Amino acid sequence: MTPHAIVGVDVGGTFTDLFYYDEAAGRFQTGKVPSNRGDEAVGFLAGLKGFGPVAGLASIVHGTTVGTNALLERKGARIGLITTRGFRDVLEMRRRDRRHTWGLWGDFVPVVDRDLRLEVDERTLADGTIREAVNADQVVEAARALIANGAEALAICFVNAYANPENERVALEAAAAVWPNANVERSSGILPEIREFERTSTTVLNAYLQPVVGSYLGKLDRALESEGFSGRFHIVQSNGGVMSTATARRLPVRTALSGPAAGVIAAAAIAKEAGFPNVITGDLGGTSFDVSLVVEGETALAAQTTIDFGLVIRTPMIEISTIGAGGGSIAHVDAGGLLQVGPESAGSRPGPVCYGQGNTRPTLTDANVVLGRINAERPIGGALKRLDVEAAKAAIQEHVAGPLGLDVMAAAEAIVRVADGKMAGAIRLVSIERGHDPQKFAAVPFGGGGALHVGALIKDVGLRGALVPRYPGVTSALGCVIADIRHDQVQTLNLSLAGLDAAALDRRMVAEAEAAREVVEAAGLTVSRIDTVFELDMHYVGQTHTVAVALPVTVENGTTGITTAIIQQAFEAAYRTSFSRLLPGLGTRIVNLRTAAIGRRPHFDLAALAPGADASLDAARTGSRPVWFAGAWHEATIYARLGLPVGAEIPGPAILEQPDATTVVDPDLTARVDRLGNVVVTRTGAPA
């Protein structure tokens, strides 16, 4: 253990994955242990101890799904909202949308009960003028009423607070004086941006997560402290960057897609280095399948994400589509006699039937074990010595084969095919339905189960091939290590481009950049440099929706050098890219200024993961076993994946086994090991 060691930790629903990297020596190790659902600190520490004394680590970077799960399962805290009189129902009105478009009534329930949404007298106009100052006594009275009703966190959202936050500042100070904990925040401190619903929703969901994420991070902090850890502990954000735990406690809404984002960052870096700039990443864990598009080596960032109907978060996030199809997804026959896989998952406890921990309902993992694709004698993770194949068969017979009138093998294959179909649908959603030709993209499957389904991802969608990372099971943990430190902030400007005071805008941009840069510097991780990126939300006069306009400027010698001409040119380029034409003669407006400070982490040489010179194809070949493909048994050659040399070509059917994952090569596919140790899978006879 050295003071230069950094560990990336990704806590999933079934396994906790770890990647240890000694920045000084360039040495790495991987780890995989079962997650302890409900008390993740146990698995967290167990994994860290696998690398030696925890006290010797310099820093830990963690990708978490605690916030994601709390939102999806509606298991956040009981919270209160104090808002401007007349605006308590903003969360229910939303954008006048409804879950069932043609229904006669809606069934959406906000995360804040109506009796916990209280109003006070105050009014700020859209130009920032305060027409009516907030009454601090009213705020205190409302806060005490919410505390009496069991609220654990408080959100303060006043209309037009983005234009002038003074009333919110006064209210926050008054409420904080009587609130029993630190879970109090105002909308202008989280999202000082126009649009009442999005600002209120983001602030409320932040409060909804504060006690949950705060409690979780508190447990981890105490566990690390008990081991003598005195280094830096950071959290991956939904935008793919890293933030301090202090920031995560204050802004937990930025962790909503933390775990999946880390995997996309690593997969994009691996693919770009391997010569695949256009890829579709697919993270198959124990509970979900997370898909994201990478074009020309760049991940796609969305300014806004809907986690579930009505749960809108307005903060930069990597665009990720998630479906409930993971290794622990439970297979069942519904009332209509159709086979379904997920979204319910067996998680890590009790886990799949073959784990022998009490579950009796079959999962996707059980089907892969019965089909021979997973080696029952060498399960990943290291905690289990073997998997119970017969128990898995019995569960499939009882819950799937019997009800459908199939034999066990046909039923197991049907489970896999249904799951494959759901994964293919998720990939089509982010590619074909957005105008991208899948034949120009390769899949990057990772997670504990992604590489088991390489063949289906290629053939069902029509992808050019697949790139399986060297350590697919710990790719998200690797992403935690190589992710940049990033801080995003936004400010509504509401300015017309005609007659713009460019000097005043320049001063605002410089101030925003300095504030964002301070947050990155305070994180304490080693960075090679800090870049500042500016973007404007703009539209033509009369339009409602905006386009994101990247500005080709940065701060140098205390100025950005921004001009009206630079902004106009950038807007026209962005608008033409989005809509293929301009609207000459119409004026343009600037709505928001977005600023990001990005601390670039030292380059991680992926060649360090490549096989050694002593790797040998013959030595890696460990035997063969029957594996079920397309309704019949095939004798598949088994290889120790990490022992394969660079350049090795392996025709299917073949199974590539390693401690953190298993790669299945179908009979009509061929695998090749590239210079970085990745496995490139293509149709037999097709160019790699």
Short mmCIF file of N, CA and C in Angstrom, two decimals, residues 514-666:
data_model
loop_
_atom_site.label_atom_id
_atom_site.label_comp_id
_atom_site.label_asym_id
_atom_site.label_seq_id
_atom_site.Cartn_x
_atom_site.Cartn_y
_atom_site.Cartn_z
N GLU A 514 -14.39 31.44 -12.02
CA GLU A 514 -13.59 31.42 -10.79
C GLU A 514 -14.29 30.63 -9.70
N ALA A 515 -15.62 30.81 -9.57
CA ALA A 515 -16.37 30.10 -8.54
C ALA A 515 -16.35 28.59 -8.80
N ALA A 516 -16.53 28.19 -10.05
CA ALA A 516 -16.52 26.76 -10.40
C ALA A 516 -15.13 26.17 -10.20
N ARG A 517 -14.13 26.94 -10.56
CA ARG A 517 -12.74 26.47 -10.41
C ARG A 517 -12.38 26.23 -8.95
N GLU A 518 -12.88 27.09 -8.05
CA GLU A 518 -12.60 26.93 -6.63
C GLU A 518 -13.15 25.61 -6.10
N VAL A 519 -14.31 25.21 -6.59
CA VAL A 519 -14.90 23.94 -6.15
C VAL A 519 -14.02 22.77 -6.58
N VAL A 520 -13.52 22.82 -7.81
CA VAL A 520 -12.66 21.75 -8.32
C VAL A 520 -11.35 21.69 -7.54
N GLU A 521 -10.76 22.85 -7.30
CA GLU A 521 -9.49 22.89 -6.56
C GLU A 521 -9.65 22.35 -5.15
N ALA A 522 -10.82 22.59 -4.55
CA ALA A 522 -11.06 22.14 -3.18
C ALA A 522 -11.21 20.63 -3.06
N ALA A 523 -11.42 19.95 -4.19
CA ALA A 523 -11.62 18.50 -4.16
C ALA A 523 -10.37 17.76 -3.69
N GLY A 524 -9.19 18.31 -3.99
CA GLY A 524 -7.96 17.74 -3.45
C GLY A 524 -7.36 16.59 -4.22
N LEU A 525 -7.94 16.21 -5.39
CA LEU A 525 -7.36 15.15 -6.20
C LEU A 525 -6.35 15.73 -7.18
N THR A 526 -5.38 14.91 -7.57
CA THR A 526 -4.36 15.35 -8.52
C THR A 526 -4.97 15.58 -9.89
N VAL A 527 -4.72 16.75 -10.47
CA VAL A 527 -5.19 17.04 -11.83
C VAL A 527 -4.03 17.63 -12.62
N SER A 528 -4.04 17.39 -13.93
CA SER A 528 -2.98 17.93 -14.78
C SER A 528 -3.26 19.39 -15.14
N ARG A 529 -4.56 19.73 -15.24
CA ARG A 529 -4.96 21.12 -15.52
C ARG A 529 -6.45 21.25 -15.23
N ILE A 530 -6.93 22.49 -15.19
CA ILE A 530 -8.36 22.75 -15.02
C ILE A 530 -8.86 23.53 -16.22
N ASP A 531 -9.79 22.96 -16.96
CA ASP A 531 -10.38 23.62 -18.12
C ASP A 531 -11.71 24.26 -17.72
N THR A 532 -12.01 25.37 -18.34
CA THR A 532 -13.31 26.02 -18.14
C THR A 532 -14.08 25.99 -19.44
N VAL A 533 -15.32 25.53 -19.37
CA VAL A 533 -16.17 25.40 -20.55
C VAL A 533 -17.43 26.24 -20.35
N PHE A 534 -17.76 27.04 -21.37
CA PHE A 534 -18.96 27.88 -21.31
C PHE A 534 -19.97 27.43 -22.37
N GLU A 535 -21.25 27.55 -22.00
CA GLU A 535 -22.33 27.20 -22.92
C GLU A 535 -23.51 28.11 -22.63
N LEU A 536 -24.20 28.53 -23.68
CA LEU A 536 -25.39 29.36 -23.53
C LEU A 536 -26.62 28.59 -23.99
N ASP A 537 -27.72 28.75 -23.29
CA ASP A 537 -29.02 28.29 -23.78
C ASP A 537 -29.63 29.47 -24.54
N MET A 538 -29.90 29.28 -25.85
CA MET A 538 -30.38 30.39 -26.68
C MET A 538 -31.57 29.95 -27.53
N HIS A 539 -32.32 30.94 -28.01
CA HIS A 539 -33.40 30.66 -28.96
C HIS A 539 -33.72 31.92 -29.75
N TYR A 540 -34.45 31.73 -30.85
CA TYR A 540 -34.95 32.88 -31.60
C TYR A 540 -36.09 33.53 -30.81
N VAL A 541 -36.28 34.82 -30.98
CA VAL A 541 -37.36 35.53 -30.32
C VAL A 541 -38.70 34.89 -30.72
N GLY A 542 -39.52 34.58 -29.72
CA GLY A 542 -40.81 33.96 -29.98
C GLY A 542 -40.82 32.46 -29.76
N GLN A 543 -39.65 31.86 -29.69
CA GLN A 543 -39.57 30.42 -29.43
C GLN A 543 -39.57 30.16 -27.92
N THR A 544 -39.96 28.93 -27.57
CA THR A 544 -39.98 28.54 -26.16
C THR A 544 -38.76 27.72 -25.79
N HIS A 545 -38.43 26.73 -26.64
CA HIS A 545 -37.33 25.83 -26.33
C HIS A 545 -35.99 26.40 -26.80
N THR A 546 -34.94 26.00 -26.13
CA THR A 546 -33.61 26.54 -26.40
C THR A 546 -32.71 25.49 -27.04
N VAL A 547 -31.62 25.96 -27.64
CA VAL A 547 -30.56 25.07 -28.09
C VAL A 547 -29.31 25.37 -27.28
N ALA A 548 -28.50 24.33 -27.06
CA ALA A 548 -27.26 24.50 -26.31
C ALA A 548 -26.18 25.01 -27.25
N VAL A 549 -25.58 26.13 -26.90
CA VAL A 549 -24.59 26.78 -27.76
C VAL A 549 -23.24 26.79 -27.04
N ALA A 550 -22.32 25.95 -27.52
CA ALA A 550 -20.98 25.91 -26.94
C ALA A 550 -20.18 27.11 -27.41
N LEU A 551 -19.54 27.80 -26.46
CA LEU A 551 -18.77 28.98 -26.81
C LEU A 551 -17.29 28.62 -26.94
N PRO A 552 -16.64 29.02 -28.03
CA PRO A 552 -15.22 28.67 -28.24
C PRO A 552 -14.28 29.64 -27.53
N VAL A 553 -14.53 29.88 -26.24
CA VAL A 553 -13.70 30.81 -25.48
C VAL A 553 -13.36 30.19 -24.13
N THR A 554 -12.33 30.71 -23.51
CA THR A 554 -11.98 30.32 -22.15
C THR A 554 -11.39 31.55 -21.46
N VAL A 555 -11.12 31.43 -20.18
CA VAL A 555 -10.59 32.57 -19.43
C VAL A 555 -9.08 32.63 -19.57
N GLU A 556 -8.58 33.73 -20.07
CA GLU A 556 -7.14 33.97 -20.18
C GLU A 556 -6.87 35.42 -19.78
N ASN A 557 -5.92 35.58 -18.84
CA ASN A 557 -5.54 36.91 -18.37
C ASN A 557 -6.76 37.71 -17.88
N GLY A 558 -7.66 37.01 -17.21
CA GLY A 558 -8.79 37.68 -16.59
C GLY A 558 -9.92 38.06 -17.52
N THR A 559 -9.95 37.53 -18.74
CA THR A 559 -11.02 37.84 -19.68
C THR A 559 -11.28 36.65 -20.59
N THR A 560 -12.51 36.58 -21.12
CA THR A 560 -12.84 35.52 -22.08
C THR A 560 -12.74 36.03 -23.52
N GLY A 561 -12.78 37.34 -23.69
CA GLY A 561 -12.75 37.90 -25.04
C GLY A 561 -14.05 37.69 -25.80
N ILE A 562 -15.15 37.48 -25.08
CA ILE A 562 -16.42 37.21 -25.73
C ILE A 562 -16.93 38.44 -26.48
N THR A 563 -17.53 38.23 -27.65
CA THR A 563 -18.13 39.32 -28.43
C THR A 563 -19.49 38.87 -28.96
N THR A 564 -20.28 39.83 -29.38
CA THR A 564 -21.58 39.50 -29.95
C THR A 564 -21.42 38.64 -31.20
N ALA A 565 -20.42 38.93 -32.00
CA ALA A 565 -20.19 38.17 -33.24
C ALA A 565 -19.87 36.71 -32.93
N ILE A 566 -19.05 36.47 -31.90
CA ILE A 566 -18.71 35.09 -31.53
C ILE A 566 -19.97 34.33 -31.12
N ILE A 567 -20.82 34.98 -30.32
CA ILE A 567 -22.05 34.33 -29.85
C ILE A 567 -22.99 34.03 -31.02
N GLN A 568 -23.17 35.01 -31.92
CA GLN A 568 -24.06 34.83 -33.06
C GLN A 568 -23.60 33.67 -33.95
N GLN A 569 -22.30 33.62 -34.20
CA GLN A 569 -21.76 32.56 -35.05
C GLN A 569 -21.94 31.19 -34.40
N ALA A 570 -21.70 31.12 -33.09
CA ALA A 570 -21.85 29.85 -32.38
C ALA A 570 -23.31 29.42 -32.34
N PHE A 571 -24.22 30.38 -32.15
CA PHE A 571 -25.65 30.05 -32.13
C PHE A 571 -26.10 29.50 -33.48
N GLU A 572 -25.71 30.15 -34.56
CA GLU A 572 -26.14 29.70 -35.88
C GLU A 572 -25.60 28.30 -36.20
N ALA A 573 -24.37 28.02 -35.78
CA ALA A 573 -23.81 26.69 -36.01
C ALA A 573 -24.59 25.63 -35.23
N ALA A 574 -24.92 25.94 -33.96
CA ALA A 574 -25.67 24.98 -33.13
C ALA A 574 -27.08 24.79 -33.65
N TYR A 575 -27.73 25.88 -34.07
CA TYR A 575 -29.11 25.79 -34.55
C TYR A 575 -29.17 25.02 -35.87
N ARG A 576 -28.20 25.28 -36.75
CA ARG A 576 -28.18 24.57 -38.03
C ARG A 576 -27.95 23.08 -37.82
N THR A 577 -27.10 22.73 -36.84
CA THR A 577 -26.84 21.32 -36.55
C THR A 577 -28.12 20.63 -36.07
N SER A 578 -28.91 21.34 -35.26
CA SER A 578 -30.12 20.75 -34.70
C SER A 578 -31.28 20.70 -35.69
N PHE A 579 -31.42 21.75 -36.52
CA PHE A 579 -32.62 21.87 -37.35
C PHE A 579 -32.35 22.01 -38.85
N SER A 580 -31.06 21.99 -39.24
CA SER A 580 -30.66 22.00 -40.66
C SER A 580 -30.98 23.31 -41.38
N ARG A 581 -31.46 24.30 -40.68
CA ARG A 581 -31.75 25.59 -41.32
C ARG A 581 -31.78 26.68 -40.26
N LEU A 582 -31.66 27.94 -40.73
CA LEU A 582 -31.75 29.08 -39.83
C LEU A 582 -33.05 29.83 -40.09
N LEU A 583 -33.37 30.79 -39.23
CA LEU A 583 -34.56 31.62 -39.37
C LEU A 583 -34.12 33.07 -39.48
N PRO A 584 -33.63 33.48 -40.64
CA PRO A 584 -33.10 34.84 -40.79
C PRO A 584 -34.19 35.89 -40.56
N GLY A 585 -33.75 37.00 -40.00
CA GLY A 585 -34.68 38.09 -39.74
C GLY A 585 -35.23 38.11 -38.33
N LEU A 586 -35.12 36.99 -37.62
CA LEU A 586 -35.60 36.93 -36.24
C LEU A 586 -34.46 37.27 -35.28
N GLY A 587 -34.79 37.97 -34.22
CA GLY A 587 -33.80 38.26 -33.20
C GLY A 587 -33.50 37.03 -32.37
N THR A 588 -32.42 37.07 -31.61
CA THR A 588 -32.02 35.94 -30.77
C THR A 588 -31.88 36.39 -29.32
N ARG A 589 -32.14 35.45 -28.41
CA ARG A 589 -32.05 35.75 -26.98
C ARG A 589 -31.17 34.72 -26.28
N ILE A 590 -30.46 35.20 -25.25
CA ILE A 590 -29.69 34.34 -24.36
C ILE A 590 -30.53 34.10 -23.12
N VAL A 591 -30.79 32.84 -22.80
CA VAL A 591 -31.59 32.52 -21.62
C VAL A 591 -30.70 32.21 -20.42
N ASN A 592 -29.80 31.23 -20.58
CA ASN A 592 -28.96 30.80 -19.45
C ASN A 592 -27.49 30.76 -19.83
N LEU A 593 -26.64 31.01 -18.86
CA LEU A 593 -25.20 30.80 -18.98
C LEU A 593 -24.83 29.57 -18.17
N ARG A 594 -24.22 28.61 -18.82
CA ARG A 594 -23.76 27.39 -18.14
C ARG A 594 -22.23 27.39 -18.11
N THR A 595 -21.69 27.11 -16.94
CA THR A 595 -20.24 27.11 -16.76
C THR A 595 -19.82 25.80 -16.12
N ALA A 596 -18.77 25.20 -16.67
CA ALA A 596 -18.23 23.96 -16.11
C ALA A 596 -16.73 24.11 -15.94
N ALA A 597 -16.25 23.76 -14.76
CA ALA A 597 -14.80 23.66 -14.51
C ALA A 597 -14.46 22.18 -14.46
N ILE A 598 -13.49 21.76 -15.26
CA ILE A 598 -13.14 20.34 -15.37
C ILE A 598 -11.67 20.15 -15.02
N GLY A 599 -11.43 19.47 -13.92
CA GLY A 599 -10.06 19.14 -13.53
C GLY A 599 -9.64 17.86 -14.21
N ARG A 600 -8.75 17.95 -15.18
CA ARG A 600 -8.35 16.78 -15.96
C ARG A 600 -7.42 15.89 -15.15
N ARG A 601 -7.85 14.64 -14.95
CA ARG A 601 -7.05 13.68 -14.21
C ARG A 601 -5.82 13.28 -15.03
N PRO A 602 -4.72 12.90 -14.37
CA PRO A 602 -3.55 12.43 -15.11
C PRO A 602 -3.93 11.27 -16.03
N HIS A 603 -3.31 11.21 -17.20
CA HIS A 603 -3.65 10.18 -18.19
C HIS A 603 -3.42 8.79 -17.63
N PHE A 604 -4.43 7.95 -17.77
CA PHE A 604 -4.31 6.55 -17.36
C PHE A 604 -3.95 5.74 -18.60
N ASP A 605 -2.78 5.11 -18.59
CA ASP A 605 -2.31 4.34 -19.74
C ASP A 605 -3.00 2.99 -19.76
N LEU A 606 -3.99 2.84 -20.64
CA LEU A 606 -4.74 1.59 -20.72
C LEU A 606 -3.88 0.42 -21.18
N ALA A 607 -2.71 0.71 -21.75
CA ALA A 607 -1.81 -0.37 -22.15
C ALA A 607 -1.33 -1.15 -20.94
N ALA A 608 -1.44 -0.55 -19.74
CA ALA A 608 -1.04 -1.25 -18.52
C ALA A 608 -1.92 -2.47 -18.26
N LEU A 609 -3.12 -2.50 -18.86
CA LEU A 609 -4.03 -3.62 -18.67
C LEU A 609 -3.77 -4.77 -19.63
N ALA A 610 -2.91 -4.54 -20.63
CA ALA A 610 -2.70 -5.53 -21.70
C ALA A 610 -2.03 -6.81 -21.19
N PRO A 611 -2.22 -7.93 -21.91
CA PRO A 611 -1.57 -9.18 -21.52
C PRO A 611 -0.05 -9.07 -21.54
N GLY A 612 0.61 -9.84 -20.70
CA GLY A 612 2.06 -9.85 -20.66
C GLY A 612 2.66 -10.63 -21.83
N ALA A 613 3.96 -10.51 -21.99
CA ALA A 613 4.63 -11.19 -23.11
C ALA A 613 4.59 -12.70 -22.97
N ASP A 614 4.34 -13.20 -21.76
CA ASP A 614 4.33 -14.64 -21.55
C ASP A 614 2.96 -15.27 -21.81
N ALA A 615 1.97 -14.47 -22.21
CA ALA A 615 0.64 -15.02 -22.49
C ALA A 615 0.70 -15.97 -23.67
N SER A 616 -0.07 -17.04 -23.61
CA SER A 616 -0.03 -18.07 -24.65
C SER A 616 -1.43 -18.63 -24.88
N LEU A 617 -1.80 -18.78 -26.14
CA LEU A 617 -3.11 -19.32 -26.49
C LEU A 617 -3.26 -20.74 -25.98
N ASP A 618 -2.22 -21.56 -26.15
CA ASP A 618 -2.29 -22.96 -25.70
C ASP A 618 -2.43 -23.04 -24.18
N ALA A 619 -1.68 -22.19 -23.47
CA ALA A 619 -1.74 -22.22 -22.01
C ALA A 619 -3.09 -21.71 -21.50
N ALA A 620 -3.72 -20.80 -22.27
CA ALA A 620 -5.00 -20.24 -21.85
C ALA A 620 -6.15 -21.21 -22.08
N ARG A 621 -5.96 -22.18 -22.99
CA ARG A 621 -7.02 -23.14 -23.27
C ARG A 621 -7.11 -24.13 -22.12
N THR A 622 -8.27 -24.18 -21.45
CA THR A 622 -8.41 -25.01 -20.26
C THR A 622 -9.29 -26.24 -20.45
N GLY A 623 -9.86 -26.40 -21.64
CA GLY A 623 -10.70 -27.57 -21.89
C GLY A 623 -11.92 -27.21 -22.69
N SER A 624 -12.99 -27.96 -22.52
CA SER A 624 -14.24 -27.68 -23.22
C SER A 624 -15.41 -28.19 -22.39
N ARG A 625 -16.61 -27.73 -22.71
CA ARG A 625 -17.82 -28.24 -22.07
C ARG A 625 -19.02 -27.97 -22.98
N PRO A 626 -20.10 -28.72 -22.81
CA PRO A 626 -21.30 -28.49 -23.62
C PRO A 626 -21.98 -27.18 -23.21
N VAL A 627 -22.33 -26.40 -24.20
CA VAL A 627 -23.06 -25.14 -23.97
C VAL A 627 -24.24 -25.10 -24.93
N TRP A 628 -25.38 -24.67 -24.44
CA TRP A 628 -26.61 -24.68 -25.23
C TRP A 628 -26.74 -23.40 -26.05
N PHE A 629 -26.82 -23.56 -27.39
CA PHE A 629 -27.05 -22.45 -28.31
C PHE A 629 -28.14 -22.84 -29.29
N ALA A 630 -29.12 -21.98 -29.50
CA ALA A 630 -30.14 -22.15 -30.54
C ALA A 630 -30.76 -23.54 -30.56
N GLY A 631 -31.16 -24.03 -29.38
CA GLY A 631 -31.91 -25.27 -29.31
C GLY A 631 -31.10 -26.54 -29.32
N ALA A 632 -29.77 -26.44 -29.18
CA ALA A 632 -28.95 -27.66 -29.20
C ALA A 632 -27.67 -27.45 -28.41
N TRP A 633 -27.07 -28.56 -27.99
CA TRP A 633 -25.79 -28.50 -27.28
C TRP A 633 -24.65 -28.37 -28.30
N HIS A 634 -23.68 -27.54 -27.96
CA HIS A 634 -22.46 -27.38 -28.76
C HIS A 634 -21.27 -27.54 -27.82
N GLU A 635 -20.23 -28.20 -28.30
CA GLU A 635 -19.03 -28.32 -27.49
C GLU A 635 -18.21 -27.04 -27.64
N ALA A 636 -18.15 -26.27 -26.57
CA ALA A 636 -17.47 -24.97 -26.60
C ALA A 636 -16.10 -25.07 -25.94
N THR A 637 -15.10 -24.48 -26.58
CA THR A 637 -13.75 -24.44 -26.02
C THR A 637 -13.70 -23.40 -24.91
N ILE A 638 -13.07 -23.75 -23.80
CA ILE A 638 -12.99 -22.84 -22.64
C ILE A 638 -11.59 -22.25 -22.56
N TYR A 639 -11.51 -20.95 -22.36
CA TYR A 639 -10.23 -20.26 -22.24
C TYR A 639 -10.19 -19.43 -20.95
N ALA A 640 -9.01 -19.32 -20.37
CA ALA A 640 -8.77 -18.37 -19.28
C ALA A 640 -8.52 -17.03 -19.95
N ARG A 641 -9.50 -16.16 -19.92
CA ARG A 641 -9.48 -14.91 -20.70
C ARG A 641 -8.20 -14.11 -20.47
N LEU A 642 -7.78 -13.96 -19.21
CA LEU A 642 -6.64 -13.10 -18.92
C LEU A 642 -5.32 -13.68 -19.37
N GLY A 643 -5.32 -14.96 -19.76
CA GLY A 643 -4.10 -15.59 -20.26
C GLY A 643 -3.96 -15.54 -21.76
N LEU A 644 -4.95 -14.98 -22.47
CA LEU A 644 -4.91 -14.92 -23.93
C LEU A 644 -3.91 -13.86 -24.40
N PRO A 645 -3.09 -14.17 -25.40
CA PRO A 645 -2.10 -13.20 -25.88
C PRO A 645 -2.71 -12.20 -26.85
N VAL A 646 -2.04 -11.08 -27.05
CA VAL A 646 -2.45 -10.10 -28.05
C VAL A 646 -2.44 -10.76 -29.42
N GLY A 647 -3.48 -10.53 -30.20
CA GLY A 647 -3.57 -11.08 -31.55
C GLY A 647 -4.24 -12.43 -31.64
N ALA A 648 -4.54 -13.05 -30.51
CA ALA A 648 -5.18 -14.37 -30.54
C ALA A 648 -6.55 -14.28 -31.20
N GLU A 649 -6.87 -15.27 -32.07
CA GLU A 649 -8.18 -15.34 -32.71
C GLU A 649 -8.88 -16.60 -32.25
N ILE A 650 -10.12 -16.45 -31.80
CA ILE A 650 -10.85 -17.57 -31.21
C ILE A 650 -12.20 -17.71 -31.90
N PRO A 651 -12.39 -18.79 -32.67
CA PRO A 651 -13.69 -19.01 -33.30
C PRO A 651 -14.70 -19.54 -32.28
N GLY A 652 -15.98 -19.17 -32.48
CA GLY A 652 -17.00 -19.72 -31.61
C GLY A 652 -17.40 -21.12 -32.04
N PRO A 653 -18.01 -21.91 -31.17
CA PRO A 653 -18.41 -21.51 -29.82
C PRO A 653 -17.24 -21.57 -28.84
N ALA A 654 -17.17 -20.57 -27.99
CA ALA A 654 -16.11 -20.52 -26.99
C ALA A 654 -16.60 -19.74 -25.78
N ILE A 655 -16.02 -20.05 -24.63
CA ILE A 655 -16.32 -19.35 -23.39
C ILE A 655 -15.00 -18.82 -22.83
N LEU A 656 -14.96 -17.50 -22.58
CA LEU A 656 -13.77 -16.87 -22.02
C LEU A 656 -14.07 -16.52 -20.57
N GLU A 657 -13.36 -17.18 -19.65
CA GLU A 657 -13.64 -17.01 -18.22
C GLU A 657 -12.57 -16.18 -17.53
N GLN A 658 -13.00 -15.34 -16.59
CA GLN A 658 -12.09 -14.57 -15.76
C GLN A 658 -12.78 -14.30 -14.43
N PRO A 659 -12.05 -13.87 -13.40
CA PRO A 659 -12.65 -13.75 -12.07
C PRO A 659 -13.83 -12.79 -11.98
N ASP A 660 -13.89 -11.77 -12.85
CA ASP A 660 -14.94 -10.75 -12.70
C ASP A 660 -16.05 -10.85 -13.74
N ALA A 661 -15.94 -11.72 -14.73
CA ALA A 661 -16.97 -11.81 -15.77
C ALA A 661 -16.72 -13.03 -16.65
N THR A 662 -17.72 -13.35 -17.48
CA THR A 662 -17.60 -14.42 -18.47
C THR A 662 -18.04 -13.88 -19.82
N THR A 663 -17.26 -14.16 -20.87
CA THR A 663 -17.59 -13.74 -22.23
C THR A 663 -18.01 -14.95 -23.04
N VAL A 664 -19.18 -14.88 -23.66
CA VAL A 664 -19.69 -15.98 -24.48
C VAL A 664 -19.53 -15.62 -25.96
N VAL A 665 -18.87 -16.50 -26.72
CA VAL A 665 -18.69 -16.31 -28.15
C VAL A 665 -19.57 -17.33 -28.87
N ASP A 666 -20.61 -16.87 -29.52
CA ASP A 666 -21.57 -17.76 -30.19
C ASP A 666 -20.90 -18.53 -31.32
#
